Amino acid sequence: MTVEHVNECDQRNNRVTFCGERSAMPSAISVAGESNRLDLGSGGKLAGLQVTVKGSRNRLMIGDDCILNGRIIIKGDAQTVRIGARTSFQNVSVYSVEGCDVTIGEDCMFSKRIEIRTSDSHSIIDRATGLRLNRPGSVTIGDHVWIGLEAVVSKGVRVPDNSIVGAKSFVNKSFHEPYVLIAGAPAAIIRRNVDWDRRLLPVEPELALRQA
């Protein structure tokens, strides 16, 4: 099914629900499988988003007032990608595969060329046992998270609420403490007790001098 209209359901029970103007719909939606459901919120701009679903009983939920540009790929069965209200991203790739989910909270801001993935897409094998070592895992990103340019959020990771992920960071382990700045490859906490704002606020002169 290739979707061009709002509130569409095909013969295989794949349904897309979108509450908004046609011009704000994703630029491309491709669904192959059965009983998939895409619920796209109102008030946002999704015209730069490409959605691909290959499998059955999957669900994509996008909250209200989101501005999303990039691609969301779901391959497998019974997986969920959930993006909270007022989240924005530019040229971001989200991969939900191998039975794992991706959850992104509300009021998140992601920069360009970011990847969020539940799998490495290829296998790392123990030569002694022949077993695969790199297991897939669901990804959870909390509310009010800012992720910088070209960061990668890897499989099985949790990023806490009210946190910042620095540019080009590789996040390959979970963090649970809120109000932290995470950066590096691999990522680590480099500062605590910080928050962020979409507005570019003025710098207090005394504070700027102390930090110089």
Short mmCIF file of C-alpha atoms in Angstrom, two decimals:
data_model
loop_
_atom_site.label_atom_id
_atom_site.label_comp_id
_atom_site.label_asym_id
_atom_site.label_seq_id
_atom_site.Cartn_x
_atom_site.Cartn_y
_atom_site.Cartn_z
CA MET A 1 0.00 0.00 0.00
CA THR A 2 1.30 3.44 -0.95
CA VAL A 3 -0.66 6.10 0.92
CA GLU A 4 -1.81 9.33 -0.68
CA HIS A 5 -4.93 10.05 1.37
CA VAL A 6 -5.87 10.60 5.01
CA ASN A 7 -7.63 7.86 7.01
CA GLU A 8 -6.91 5.08 4.54
CA CYS A 9 -7.24 1.34 5.09
CA ASP A 10 -6.34 -1.27 2.47
CA GLN A 11 -7.58 -4.83 1.96
CA ARG A 12 -4.86 -6.19 4.23
CA ASN A 13 -6.06 -4.08 7.17
CA ASN A 14 -3.17 -1.64 7.02
CA ARG A 15 -4.47 1.69 8.26
CA VAL A 16 -3.08 5.22 8.21
CA THR A 17 -4.77 7.94 10.25
CA PHE A 18 -3.67 11.54 9.84
CA CYS A 19 -5.43 14.55 11.33
CA GLY A 20 -4.16 17.58 9.47
CA GLU A 21 -3.66 19.26 6.13
CA ARG A 22 -2.65 17.09 3.19
CA SER A 23 0.44 19.25 2.59
CA ALA A 24 1.76 18.29 6.04
CA MET A 25 1.57 14.52 5.46
CA PRO A 26 4.75 12.45 5.08
CA SER A 27 6.23 12.68 1.61
CA ALA A 28 6.18 8.89 1.23
CA ILE A 29 4.52 6.05 3.12
CA SER A 30 5.10 2.47 1.99
CA VAL A 31 3.54 -0.47 3.87
CA ALA A 32 4.03 -4.15 3.00
CA GLY A 33 2.32 -6.61 5.35
CA GLU A 34 -0.90 -6.94 7.29
CA SER A 35 -2.64 -5.17 10.17
CA ASN A 36 -0.15 -2.33 10.49
CA ARG A 37 -1.34 0.94 11.98
CA LEU A 38 0.10 4.42 11.51
CA ASP A 39 -1.35 7.16 13.70
CA LEU A 40 0.01 10.58 12.74
CA GLY A 41 -0.81 13.52 15.01
CA SER A 42 -2.20 16.90 14.07
CA GLY A 43 -0.69 20.35 13.89
CA GLY A 44 2.76 19.27 12.76
CA LYS A 45 4.83 19.18 9.59
CA LEU A 46 5.76 15.71 8.33
CA ALA A 47 6.23 16.55 4.64
CA GLY A 48 9.95 15.73 4.78
CA LEU A 49 9.40 12.30 6.37
CA GLN A 50 9.59 8.93 4.61
CA VAL A 51 7.99 5.93 6.33
CA THR A 52 8.65 2.31 5.34
CA VAL A 53 6.97 -0.65 7.06
CA LYS A 54 7.76 -4.25 6.08
CA GLY A 55 5.99 -6.73 8.32
CA SER A 56 2.71 -7.21 10.15
CA ARG A 57 1.02 -5.87 13.30
CA ASN A 58 3.44 -2.97 13.61
CA ARG A 59 2.50 0.46 14.89
CA LEU A 60 3.84 3.96 14.32
CA MET A 61 2.53 6.69 16.61
CA ILE A 62 3.52 10.32 16.09
CA GLY A 63 2.22 12.93 18.54
CA ASP A 64 0.75 16.34 17.81
CA ASP A 65 2.80 19.34 16.67
CA CYS A 66 5.85 17.35 15.54
CA ILE A 67 8.19 18.62 12.82
CA LEU A 68 9.96 15.59 11.35
CA ASN A 69 12.34 15.26 8.43
CA GLY A 70 14.12 12.00 7.66
CA ARG A 71 13.05 8.39 7.55
CA ILE A 72 11.47 5.79 9.79
CA ILE A 73 12.02 2.15 8.85
CA ILE A 74 10.18 -0.68 10.59
CA LYS A 75 11.10 -4.23 9.52
CA GLY A 76 9.64 -7.19 11.36
CA ASP A 77 6.44 -7.97 13.21
CA ALA A 78 4.66 -6.51 16.25
CA GLN A 79 7.04 -3.59 16.74
CA THR A 80 6.21 -0.05 17.85
CA VAL A 81 7.80 3.30 17.09
CA ARG A 82 6.39 6.07 19.27
CA ILE A 83 7.36 9.76 18.93
CA GLY A 84 6.00 12.20 21.50
CA ALA A 85 4.30 15.53 20.88
CA ARG A 86 6.28 18.66 19.95
CA THR A 87 9.37 16.69 18.92
CA SER A 88 11.43 17.88 15.97
CA PHE A 89 14.23 16.37 13.92
CA GLN A 90 16.14 17.03 10.70
CA ASN A 91 17.44 14.28 8.40
CA VAL A 92 17.20 11.66 11.17
CA SER A 93 17.04 7.92 10.49
CA VAL A 94 15.10 5.65 12.87
CA TYR A 95 15.42 1.87 12.45
CA SER A 96 13.11 -0.48 14.36
CA VAL A 97 14.04 -4.06 13.48
CA GLU A 98 14.45 -7.55 14.97
CA GLY A 99 11.36 -7.30 17.16
CA CYS A 100 12.52 -4.20 19.05
CA ASP A 101 10.77 -0.88 19.67
CA VAL A 102 11.84 2.75 19.53
CA THR A 103 10.31 5.26 21.96
CA ILE A 104 11.09 8.97 21.69
CA GLY A 105 9.59 11.30 24.29
CA GLU A 106 7.90 14.68 24.06
CA ASP A 107 9.58 17.99 23.23
CA CYS A 108 12.78 16.44 21.91
CA MET A 109 15.05 18.24 19.45
CA PHE A 110 17.37 16.27 17.19
CA SER A 111 19.89 17.83 14.83
CA LYS A 112 20.98 16.52 11.41
CA ARG A 113 22.29 13.12 10.29
CA ILE A 114 21.44 11.26 13.49
CA GLU A 115 20.85 7.50 13.55
CA ILE A 116 18.70 5.66 16.09
CA ARG A 117 18.81 1.90 15.63
CA THR A 118 17.77 -1.24 17.48
CA SER A 119 20.27 -3.48 15.69
CA ASP A 120 23.71 -3.43 14.11
CA SER A 121 22.09 -4.94 10.97
CA HIS A 122 24.91 -7.49 10.68
CA SER A 123 26.25 -10.21 12.97
CA ILE A 124 29.33 -10.36 15.19
CA ILE A 125 30.07 -14.04 15.83
CA ASP A 126 32.08 -15.78 18.53
CA ARG A 127 34.44 -18.09 16.65
CA ALA A 128 34.61 -20.60 19.49
CA THR A 129 30.86 -21.08 19.84
CA GLY A 130 29.48 -19.84 16.54
CA LEU A 131 26.96 -17.74 18.47
CA ARG A 132 25.99 -14.22 17.58
CA LEU A 133 27.25 -11.72 20.15
CA ASN A 134 25.55 -8.44 19.21
CA ARG A 135 21.99 -8.81 20.39
CA PRO A 136 19.34 -6.29 19.29
CA GLY A 137 17.54 -4.14 21.84
CA SER A 138 14.79 -1.55 22.13
CA VAL A 139 15.74 2.13 22.36
CA THR A 140 14.10 4.61 24.73
CA ILE A 141 14.78 8.34 24.60
CA GLY A 142 13.11 10.38 27.34
CA ASP A 143 11.25 13.69 27.28
CA HIS A 144 13.01 16.97 26.47
CA VAL A 145 16.21 15.48 25.03
CA TRP A 146 18.50 17.42 22.69
CA ILE A 147 20.72 15.28 20.43
CA GLY A 148 23.51 16.97 18.48
CA LEU A 149 24.78 16.63 14.94
CA GLU A 150 25.67 13.14 13.61
CA ALA A 151 25.18 11.31 16.90
CA VAL A 152 24.36 7.59 16.92
CA VAL A 153 22.04 6.04 19.52
CA SER A 154 22.67 2.32 19.43
CA LYS A 155 20.67 -0.79 20.30
CA GLY A 156 19.34 -1.39 23.79
CA VAL A 157 20.04 2.16 24.98
CA ARG A 158 18.07 4.42 27.31
CA VAL A 159 18.66 8.19 27.24
CA PRO A 160 17.20 10.00 30.29
CA ASP A 161 14.75 12.90 30.43
CA ASN A 162 16.07 16.46 30.23
CA SER A 163 19.46 15.47 28.86
CA ILE A 164 21.81 16.60 26.08
CA VAL A 165 23.78 14.32 23.76
CA GLY A 166 26.78 16.02 22.16
CA ALA A 167 27.52 16.12 18.45
CA LYS A 168 29.05 12.97 16.90
CA SER A 169 28.57 10.99 20.10
CA PHE A 170 28.18 7.22 20.02
CA VAL A 171 25.71 6.22 22.73
CA ASN A 172 26.13 2.48 23.28
CA LYS A 173 25.05 2.16 26.91
CA SER A 174 22.11 3.37 28.98
CA PHE A 175 22.07 6.42 31.22
CA HIS A 176 19.44 7.00 33.89
CA GLU A 177 20.37 10.28 35.60
CA PRO A 178 18.41 13.30 34.25
CA TYR A 179 19.82 16.77 33.60
CA VAL A 180 23.15 15.56 32.24
CA LEU A 181 25.34 16.32 29.23
CA ILE A 182 26.47 13.13 27.51
CA ALA A 183 29.22 13.21 24.89
CA GLY A 184 32.02 11.22 23.31
CA ALA A 185 32.59 7.94 21.52
CA PRO A 186 31.71 5.93 23.49
CA ALA A 187 29.49 8.45 25.27
CA ALA A 188 29.91 9.32 28.95
CA ILE A 189 28.49 11.93 31.32
CA ILE A 190 30.71 15.00 31.12
CA ARG A 191 28.55 17.45 33.09
CA ARG A 192 25.67 17.24 35.54
CA ASN A 193 22.87 19.60 36.62
CA VAL A 194 22.31 21.11 33.16
CA ASP A 195 19.20 21.75 31.09
CA TRP A 196 18.55 23.20 27.63
CA ASP A 197 16.15 25.54 25.82
CA ARG A 198 15.20 25.88 22.16
CA ARG A 199 15.57 29.65 22.49
CA LEU A 200 19.02 31.24 22.19
CA LEU A 201 19.09 33.02 25.52
CA PRO A 202 21.45 35.92 26.32
CA VAL A 203 24.64 35.11 28.19
CA GLU A 204 25.08 36.89 31.52
CA PRO A 205 28.37 38.88 31.37
CA GLU A 206 29.58 37.76 34.80
CA LEU A 207 28.91 34.11 33.99
CA ALA A 208 30.72 34.41 30.66
CA LEU A 209 33.78 35.87 32.38
CA ARG A 210 33.86 33.09 34.98
CA GLN A 211 33.72 30.45 32.24
CA ALA A 212 36.39 32.09 30.06
#
